[in-house]
Amino acid sequence: MFFLKGHAISLIILILVSFPNAAAVESGTSLQKSYVDAGYVSVSEALQESSRHFKRDIHLPFQIPPIPFTHIFGRFHSASGEMNDEFEVEYINENLPENHFIIRVRPIEHQITFRENEIDHLIQLKNGTEAVYCFGNQFNMLAFEKNGWQYMLNIDKRAAVTANLDMLTAIADSIIETAE
């Protein structure tokens, strides 16, 4: 009888200790569902779809910001016409919303242009490629061109202490290295 009570108490403790983890799993599942519902898939699947659509390769960085992410999603976004077609990779942390990094890639012929008053810094990447750095309301962005693509690296402003301009520049340089 004592043996059964001990197991019952152990089972109750196990359930109570596991309950917060169950909530986290459910939270992660709902986060994943919301991204999947918005058209996100695995990065490799989105990259393949983008390469088929654009009929050329997109290069990704070897390096990402040194902050923890819990999820990574990819998406090929194709609106009516080709003007807004783009490949997107989104790194997020469901527990730390400020850990949010997005890579957007679009053909040069449909690039986003920046007005002079939107550009906070002009910088030179390792190989001499010019990049623009813009402070946004929610994200800071480094944009540059390579091999017929416009790359836009977006980092949540709240993570910009760790993932600053130097870090975004290093990530851009790693994309350029993979593309050469």
XYZ file of C-alpha atoms in Angstrom:
180
model
C 0.000 0.000 0.000
C 2.813 2.434 0.940
C 4.516 1.487 -2.333
C 1.440 2.584 -4.335
C 1.156 5.890 -2.422
C 4.825 6.624 -3.172
C 4.235 6.030 -6.886
C 1.097 8.168 -6.829
C 2.994 11.043 -5.219
C 5.857 10.625 -7.692
C 3.377 10.653 -10.562
C 1.723 13.844 -9.278
C 5.107 15.552 -8.876
C 6.104 14.442 -12.376
C 2.897 15.874 -13.838
C 3.299 19.175 -11.979
C 6.925 19.538 -13.031
C 6.095 18.635 -16.631
C 3.097 20.957 -16.921
C 5.083 24.130 -17.755
C 6.928 22.195 -20.446
C 3.630 21.111 -21.936
C 2.560 24.751 -22.105
C 5.829 25.664 -23.841
C 5.356 22.874 -26.371
C 1.820 24.078 -27.054
C 3.100 27.652 -27.422
C 5.793 26.498 -29.860
C 3.222 24.519 -31.794
C 0.909 27.525 -32.125
C 3.861 29.689 -33.217
C 4.778 27.131 -35.862
C 1.166 26.886 -36.985
C 0.896 30.650 -37.421
C 4.038 30.694 -39.583
C 2.931 27.677 -41.618
C -0.479 29.313 -42.109
C 1.352 32.400 -43.442
C 3.111 30.269 -46.072
C 6.404 29.544 -44.305
C 8.127 26.198 -44.792
C 11.619 24.860 -44.148
C 14.439 27.054 -45.429
C 15.648 24.359 -47.838
C 12.160 23.927 -49.304
C 11.703 27.694 -49.738
C 15.199 28.007 -51.228
C 14.478 25.264 -53.779
C 11.156 26.869 -54.710
C 12.840 30.268 -55.106
C 15.664 28.844 -57.228
C 13.144 27.130 -59.518
C 11.111 30.318 -59.862
C 14.036 32.681 -60.436
C 16.097 30.072 -62.352
C 19.279 30.917 -60.421
C 20.849 30.264 -57.043
C 20.487 32.343 -53.906
C 23.410 32.231 -51.475
C 22.909 32.251 -47.727
C 25.373 33.339 -45.024
C 27.689 31.058 -43.088
C 27.153 33.308 -40.110
C 24.054 34.521 -38.249
C 23.741 36.861 -35.252
C 25.178 35.390 -32.020
C 21.825 35.368 -30.256
C 19.653 32.323 -29.521
C 16.836 31.397 -31.895
C 14.225 28.687 -31.332
C 12.813 28.591 -34.871
C 13.887 29.196 -38.436
C 11.406 29.439 -41.295
C 11.711 30.086 -45.003
C 9.263 31.395 -47.547
C 9.168 32.120 -51.223
C 6.737 34.984 -51.604
C 5.198 35.378 -55.041
C 2.529 38.007 -55.413
C 0.662 38.782 -58.601
C 3.323 39.732 -61.102
C 7.018 39.510 -60.310
C 7.612 42.917 -58.780
C 7.232 41.734 -55.168
C 8.618 38.209 -55.526
C 11.206 37.468 -52.863
C 12.866 34.768 -50.801
C 12.764 35.207 -47.035
C 14.398 33.475 -44.070
C 13.146 34.332 -40.602
C 14.957 33.438 -37.380
C 12.908 33.893 -34.208
C 12.952 33.044 -30.538
C 9.529 32.341 -29.096
C 10.758 33.148 -25.579
C 12.719 36.291 -26.471
C 10.769 38.210 -29.130
C 13.620 40.696 -29.541
C 15.746 37.864 -30.990
C 14.356 38.287 -34.479
C 16.476 38.277 -37.646
C 15.163 38.302 -41.224
C 16.987 37.863 -44.522
C 15.098 39.026 -47.613
C 16.417 38.462 -51.122
C 14.913 39.830 -54.317
C 16.074 40.310 -57.913
C 17.933 43.571 -58.606
C 15.419 44.503 -61.289
C 12.766 44.683 -58.549
C 14.974 46.050 -55.789
C 13.747 48.341 -53.075
C 15.315 51.753 -53.456
C 16.165 53.929 -50.500
C 15.810 57.688 -50.429
C 18.803 59.607 -49.164
C 16.996 60.598 -45.961
C 16.338 56.904 -45.158
C 20.031 55.944 -45.272
C 21.905 56.367 -42.008
C 25.277 54.960 -43.124
C 26.969 53.991 -46.377
C 29.607 51.332 -45.820
C 32.012 49.262 -47.881
C 31.955 45.494 -47.491
C 35.162 43.427 -47.758
C 35.153 43.086 -51.530
C 34.291 46.755 -52.121
C 30.542 46.201 -52.430
C 28.624 49.210 -51.144
C 25.942 48.628 -48.527
C 23.368 50.908 -46.944
C 22.444 50.810 -43.283
C 19.064 52.135 -42.177
C 17.595 52.588 -38.717
C 13.922 51.640 -38.764
C 11.148 51.859 -36.212
C 11.358 48.172 -35.300
C 14.274 46.808 -37.329
C 17.694 48.008 -38.395
C 18.624 46.926 -41.910
C 21.753 46.427 -43.972
C 21.101 46.173 -47.725
C 23.545 45.347 -50.513
C 23.662 43.830 -53.993
C 25.463 40.698 -55.147
C 25.143 38.547 -58.292
C 21.921 40.193 -59.448
C 20.254 40.016 -56.027
C 19.392 42.610 -53.435
C 19.987 41.230 -49.947
C 18.342 42.895 -46.952
C 19.463 41.822 -43.481
C 16.979 42.961 -40.823
C 17.593 42.749 -37.082
C 15.147 43.728 -34.352
C 16.290 47.024 -32.812
C 16.103 45.490 -29.340
C 18.781 42.940 -30.345
C 20.968 45.555 -32.028
C 23.239 45.817 -28.983
C 24.545 42.335 -29.803
C 23.750 42.228 -33.513
C 25.054 45.667 -34.416
C 26.304 47.102 -37.699
C 29.626 45.250 -37.399
C 27.801 41.934 -36.976
C 25.468 42.611 -39.932
C 28.530 43.557 -41.997
C 30.204 40.241 -41.087
C 27.032 38.377 -42.100
C 26.922 40.275 -45.416
C 30.595 39.447 -46.015
C 29.827 35.752 -45.404
C 27.084 35.886 -48.061
C 29.500 37.486 -50.512
C 32.092 34.777 -49.764
C 29.572 31.999 -50.500
C 28.542 33.717 -53.740
C 32.073 34.037 -55.141
